[in-house]
Amino acid sequence: RNRIGILGGTFNPVHIGHLILAQTAFESFELSEVVFIPCSTPPHKGSSRLAPAEHRVAMLKYAIEGDPRFSLSDIEIKRGGVSYSIETIEALRKEYPDSDFFFIIGSDTLLELHLWKNIYQLLEICTFVTVTRPGSVLPKPESIKLKEPWPEKLIQDTVTRHLVDVSSSNIRHRLAEGMSIRYLVPGEVEMYITEHNLYSSPVKPL
């Protein structure tokens, strides 16, 4: 059976941290491929600075071009509205019945899983795999607000690897301030951002 990793997010914009995370999960959990799934509207994030979907999809295509381990699905963009992982995984299971799905997350997401729609159903139909940075403290099982046996199981499916401390919000801030994002995103993504003048307006104070 294929082992398909799912990496979801706003990818606003995609950066080298996302790519290193995907590569780490691919190697650590012996995946067949990693599918990047940009969301339409995220349920738990403000989207006031969210670039239009067609730009986020285009940047992802440039970022993963030429790497056979990675692919892109616009399933959530096409569906529109708020993106819920349970709906995405159920649709993918129908499309790829001979595959097992591995949902790739960072350790900070473990503390938010109890807020996800139909989380127990989601935990049953795919495996959550967590990639964390060296030195970051893994949550204790009792701080993960889910019923047994899930807290212990989620902690077990965790690997610690060197990741880069790059965030989309920092990249947007640098662009708004006229600073360079070279080396933080793939070259083609940097060119695309410049060409389409994305994220260049100053960040409005809250």
PDB file of N, CA and C in Angstrom, residues 48-89:
ATOM      1  N   SER A  48      -6.716  37.894   6.972  1.00  0.00           N
ATOM      2  CA  SER A  48      -6.705  39.247   6.414  1.00  0.00           C
ATOM      3  C   SER A  48      -5.510  39.462   5.474  1.00  0.00           C
ATOM      4  N   ARG A  49      -4.403  38.754   5.708  1.00  0.00           N
ATOM      5  CA  ARG A  49      -3.214  38.918   4.852  1.00  0.00           C
ATOM      6  C   ARG A  49      -3.018  37.698   3.950  1.00  0.00           C
ATOM      7  N   LEU A  50      -4.105  36.955   3.696  1.00  0.00           N
ATOM      8  CA  LEU A  50      -4.009  35.733   2.908  1.00  0.00           C
ATOM      9  C   LEU A  50      -3.997  36.087   1.420  1.00  0.00           C
ATOM     10  N   ALA A  51      -2.933  35.681   0.721  1.00  0.00           N
ATOM     11  CA  ALA A  51      -2.860  35.931  -0.719  1.00  0.00           C
ATOM     12  C   ALA A  51      -3.940  35.109  -1.418  1.00  0.00           C
ATOM     13  N   PRO A  52      -4.454  35.586  -2.556  1.00  0.00           N
ATOM     14  CA  PRO A  52      -5.467  34.817  -3.290  1.00  0.00           C
ATOM     15  C   PRO A  52      -4.986  33.398  -3.576  1.00  0.00           C
ATOM     16  N   ALA A  53      -5.941  32.480  -3.627  1.00  0.00           N
ATOM     17  CA  ALA A  53      -5.613  31.058  -3.766  1.00  0.00           C
ATOM     18  C   ALA A  53      -4.770  30.773  -4.998  1.00  0.00           C
ATOM     19  N   GLU A  54      -5.069  31.438  -6.124  1.00  0.00           N
ATOM     20  CA  GLU A  54      -4.323  31.115  -7.351  1.00  0.00           C
ATOM     21  C   GLU A  54      -2.846  31.447  -7.208  1.00  0.00           C
ATOM     22  N   HIS A  55      -2.511  32.473  -6.422  1.00  0.00           N
ATOM     23  CA  HIS A  55      -1.106  32.810  -6.204  1.00  0.00           C
ATOM     24  C   HIS A  55      -0.436  31.777  -5.289  1.00  0.00           C
ATOM     25  N   ARG A  56      -1.142  31.366  -4.252  1.00  0.00           N
ATOM     26  CA  ARG A  56      -0.544  30.387  -3.319  1.00  0.00           C
ATOM     27  C   ARG A  56      -0.324  29.046  -4.018  1.00  0.00           C
ATOM     28  N   VAL A  57      -1.260  28.657  -4.888  1.00  0.00           N
ATOM     29  CA  VAL A  57      -1.110  27.418  -5.662  1.00  0.00           C
ATOM     30  C   VAL A  57       0.068  27.544  -6.627  1.00  0.00           C
ATOM     31  N   ALA A  58       0.155  28.677  -7.327  1.00  0.00           N
ATOM     32  CA  ALA A  58       1.243  28.871  -8.296  1.00  0.00           C
ATOM     33  C   ALA A  58       2.609  28.818  -7.608  1.00  0.00           C
ATOM     34  N   MET A  59       2.731  29.464  -6.435  1.00  0.00           N
ATOM     35  CA  MET A  59       4.012  29.450  -5.715  1.00  0.00           C
ATOM     36  C   MET A  59       4.385  28.033  -5.290  1.00  0.00           C
ATOM     37  N   LEU A  60       3.393  27.249  -4.857  1.00  0.00           N
ATOM     38  CA  LEU A  60       3.654  25.857  -4.474  1.00  0.00           C
ATOM     39  C   LEU A  60       4.136  25.039  -5.673  1.00  0.00           C
ATOM     40  N   LYS A  61       3.501  25.263  -6.819  1.00  0.00           N
ATOM     41  CA  LYS A  61       3.917  24.522  -8.023  1.00  0.00           C
ATOM     42  C   LYS A  61       5.387  24.793  -8.327  1.00  0.00           C
ATOM     43  N   TYR A  62       5.785  26.057  -8.252  1.00  0.00           N
ATOM     44  CA  TYR A  62       7.192  26.402  -8.490  1.00  0.00           C
ATOM     45  C   TYR A  62       8.104  25.760  -7.437  1.00  0.00           C
ATOM     46  N   ALA A  63       7.650  25.754  -6.186  1.00  0.00           N
ATOM     47  CA  ALA A  63       8.491  25.274  -5.083  1.00  0.00           C
ATOM     48  C   ALA A  63       8.794  23.783  -5.181  1.00  0.00           C
ATOM     49  N   ILE A  64       7.829  22.984  -5.666  1.00  0.00           N
ATOM     50  CA  ILE A  64       8.017  21.525  -5.642  1.00  0.00           C
ATOM     51  C   ILE A  64       8.325  20.949  -7.024  1.00  0.00           C
ATOM     52  N   GLU A  65       8.370  21.820  -8.020  1.00  0.00           N
ATOM     53  CA  GLU A  65       8.650  21.402  -9.389  1.00  0.00           C
ATOM     54  C   GLU A  65       9.949  20.617  -9.442  1.00  0.00           C
ATOM     55  N   GLY A  66       9.914  19.498 -10.108  1.00  0.00           N
ATOM     56  CA  GLY A  66      11.148  18.738 -10.300  1.00  0.00           C
ATOM     57  C   GLY A  66      11.507  17.808  -9.155  1.00  0.00           C
ATOM     58  N   ASP A  67      10.688  17.774  -8.083  1.00  0.00           N
ATOM     59  CA  ASP A  67      10.940  16.829  -6.983  1.00  0.00           C
ATOM     60  C   ASP A  67       9.855  15.758  -7.026  1.00  0.00           C
ATOM     61  N   PRO A  68      10.196  14.545  -7.488  1.00  0.00           N
ATOM     62  CA  PRO A  68       9.171  13.508  -7.666  1.00  0.00           C
ATOM     63  C   PRO A  68       8.541  13.032  -6.354  1.00  0.00           C
ATOM     64  N   ARG A  69       9.148  13.389  -5.226  1.00  0.00           N
ATOM     65  CA  ARG A  69       8.582  12.968  -3.931  1.00  0.00           C
ATOM     66  C   ARG A  69       7.372  13.799  -3.545  1.00  0.00           C
ATOM     67  N   PHE A  70       7.235  14.983  -4.157  1.00  0.00           N
ATOM     68  CA  PHE A  70       6.215  15.940  -3.738  1.00  0.00           C
ATOM     69  C   PHE A  70       5.185  16.161  -4.841  1.00  0.00           C
ATOM     70  N   SER A  71       3.925  16.355  -4.417  1.00  0.00           N
ATOM     71  CA  SER A  71       2.874  16.711  -5.369  1.00  0.00           C
ATOM     72  C   SER A  71       1.952  17.730  -4.710  1.00  0.00           C
ATOM     73  N   LEU A  72       1.025  18.244  -5.494  1.00  0.00           N
ATOM     74  CA  LEU A  72       0.133  19.316  -5.045  1.00  0.00           C
ATOM     75  C   LEU A  72      -1.300  18.916  -5.326  1.00  0.00           C
ATOM     76  N   SER A  73      -2.183  19.149  -4.379  1.00  0.00           N
ATOM     77  CA  SER A  73      -3.618  18.944  -4.601  1.00  0.00           C
ATOM     78  C   SER A  73      -4.358  20.228  -4.268  1.00  0.00           C
ATOM     79  N   ASP A  74      -5.236  20.651  -5.195  1.00  0.00           N
ATOM     80  CA  ASP A  74      -6.034  21.846  -4.933  1.00  0.00           C
ATOM     81  C   ASP A  74      -7.445  21.488  -4.469  1.00  0.00           C
ATOM     82  N   ILE A  75      -7.571  20.308  -3.856  1.00  0.00           N
ATOM     83  CA  ILE A  75      -8.873  19.795  -3.441  1.00  0.00           C
ATOM     84  C   ILE A  75      -9.618  20.779  -2.518  1.00  0.00           C
ATOM     85  N   GLU A  76      -8.891  21.430  -1.587  1.00  0.00           N
ATOM     86  CA  GLU A  76      -9.552  22.340  -0.648  1.00  0.00           C
ATOM     87  C   GLU A  76      -9.875  23.679  -1.315  1.00  0.00           C
ATOM     88  N   ILE A  77      -9.016  24.119  -2.233  1.00  0.00           N
ATOM     89  CA  ILE A  77      -9.280  25.359  -2.971  1.00  0.00           C
ATOM     90  C   ILE A  77     -10.545  25.187  -3.808  1.00  0.00           C
ATOM     91  N   LYS A  78     -10.646  24.032  -4.512  1.00  0.00           N
ATOM     92  CA  LYS A  78     -11.810  23.781  -5.358  1.00  0.00           C
ATOM     93  C   LYS A  78     -13.086  23.688  -4.522  1.00  0.00           C
ATOM     94  N   ARG A  79     -12.963  23.081  -3.345  1.00  0.00           N
ATOM     95  CA  ARG A  79     -14.153  22.921  -2.486  1.00  0.00           C
ATOM     96  C   ARG A  79     -14.619  24.275  -1.960  1.00  0.00           C
ATOM     97  N   GLY A  80     -13.665  25.180  -1.711  1.00  0.00           N
ATOM     98  CA  GLY A  80     -14.002  26.521  -1.241  1.00  0.00           C
ATOM     99  C   GLY A  80     -14.470  26.519   0.204  1.00  0.00           C
ATOM    100  N   GLY A  81     -14.724  27.700   0.724  1.00  0.00           N
ATOM    101  CA  GLY A  81     -15.200  27.818   2.101  1.00  0.00           C
ATOM    102  C   GLY A  81     -14.113  27.462   3.097  1.00  0.00           C
ATOM    103  N   VAL A  82     -14.530  27.205   4.334  1.00  0.00           N
ATOM    104  CA  VAL A  82     -13.578  26.840   5.390  1.00  0.00           C
ATOM    105  C   VAL A  82     -13.066  25.424   5.138  1.00  0.00           C
ATOM    106  N   SER A  83     -11.751  25.240   5.267  1.00  0.00           N
ATOM    107  CA  SER A  83     -11.126  23.946   4.980  1.00  0.00           C
ATOM    108  C   SER A  83     -11.067  23.087   6.241  1.00  0.00           C
ATOM    109  N   TYR A  84     -11.760  21.959   6.212  1.00  0.00           N
ATOM    110  CA  TYR A  84     -11.715  21.012   7.332  1.00  0.00           C
ATOM    111  C   TYR A  84     -10.984  19.751   6.888  1.00  0.00           C
ATOM    112  N   SER A  85     -10.008  19.329   7.686  1.00  0.00           N
ATOM    113  CA  SER A  85      -9.165  18.191   7.315  1.00  0.00           C
ATOM    114  C   SER A  85      -9.967  16.909   7.161  1.00  0.00           C
ATOM    115  N   ILE A  86     -10.992  16.720   7.969  1.00  0.00           N
ATOM    116  CA  ILE A  86     -11.774  15.479   7.902  1.00  0.00           C
ATOM    117  C   ILE A  86     -12.391  15.322   6.512  1.00  0.00           C
ATOM    118  N   GLU A  87     -12.901  16.412   5.946  1.00  0.00           N
ATOM    119  CA  GLU A  87     -13.529  16.337   4.620  1.00  0.00           C
ATOM    120  C   GLU A  87     -12.488  16.025   3.551  1.00  0.00           C
ATOM    121  N   THR A  88     -11.299  16.598   3.708  1.00  0.00           N
ATOM    122  CA  THR A  88     -10.220  16.371   2.741  1.00  0.00           C
ATOM    123  C   THR A  88      -9.762  14.920   2.767  1.00  0.00           C
ATOM    124  N   ILE A  89      -9.514  14.382   3.966  1.00  0.00           N
ATOM    125  CA  ILE A  89      -9.033  13.000   4.075  1.00  0.00           C
ATOM    126  C   ILE A  89     -10.090  12.017   3.575  1.00  0.00           C
TER     127      ILE A  89
END
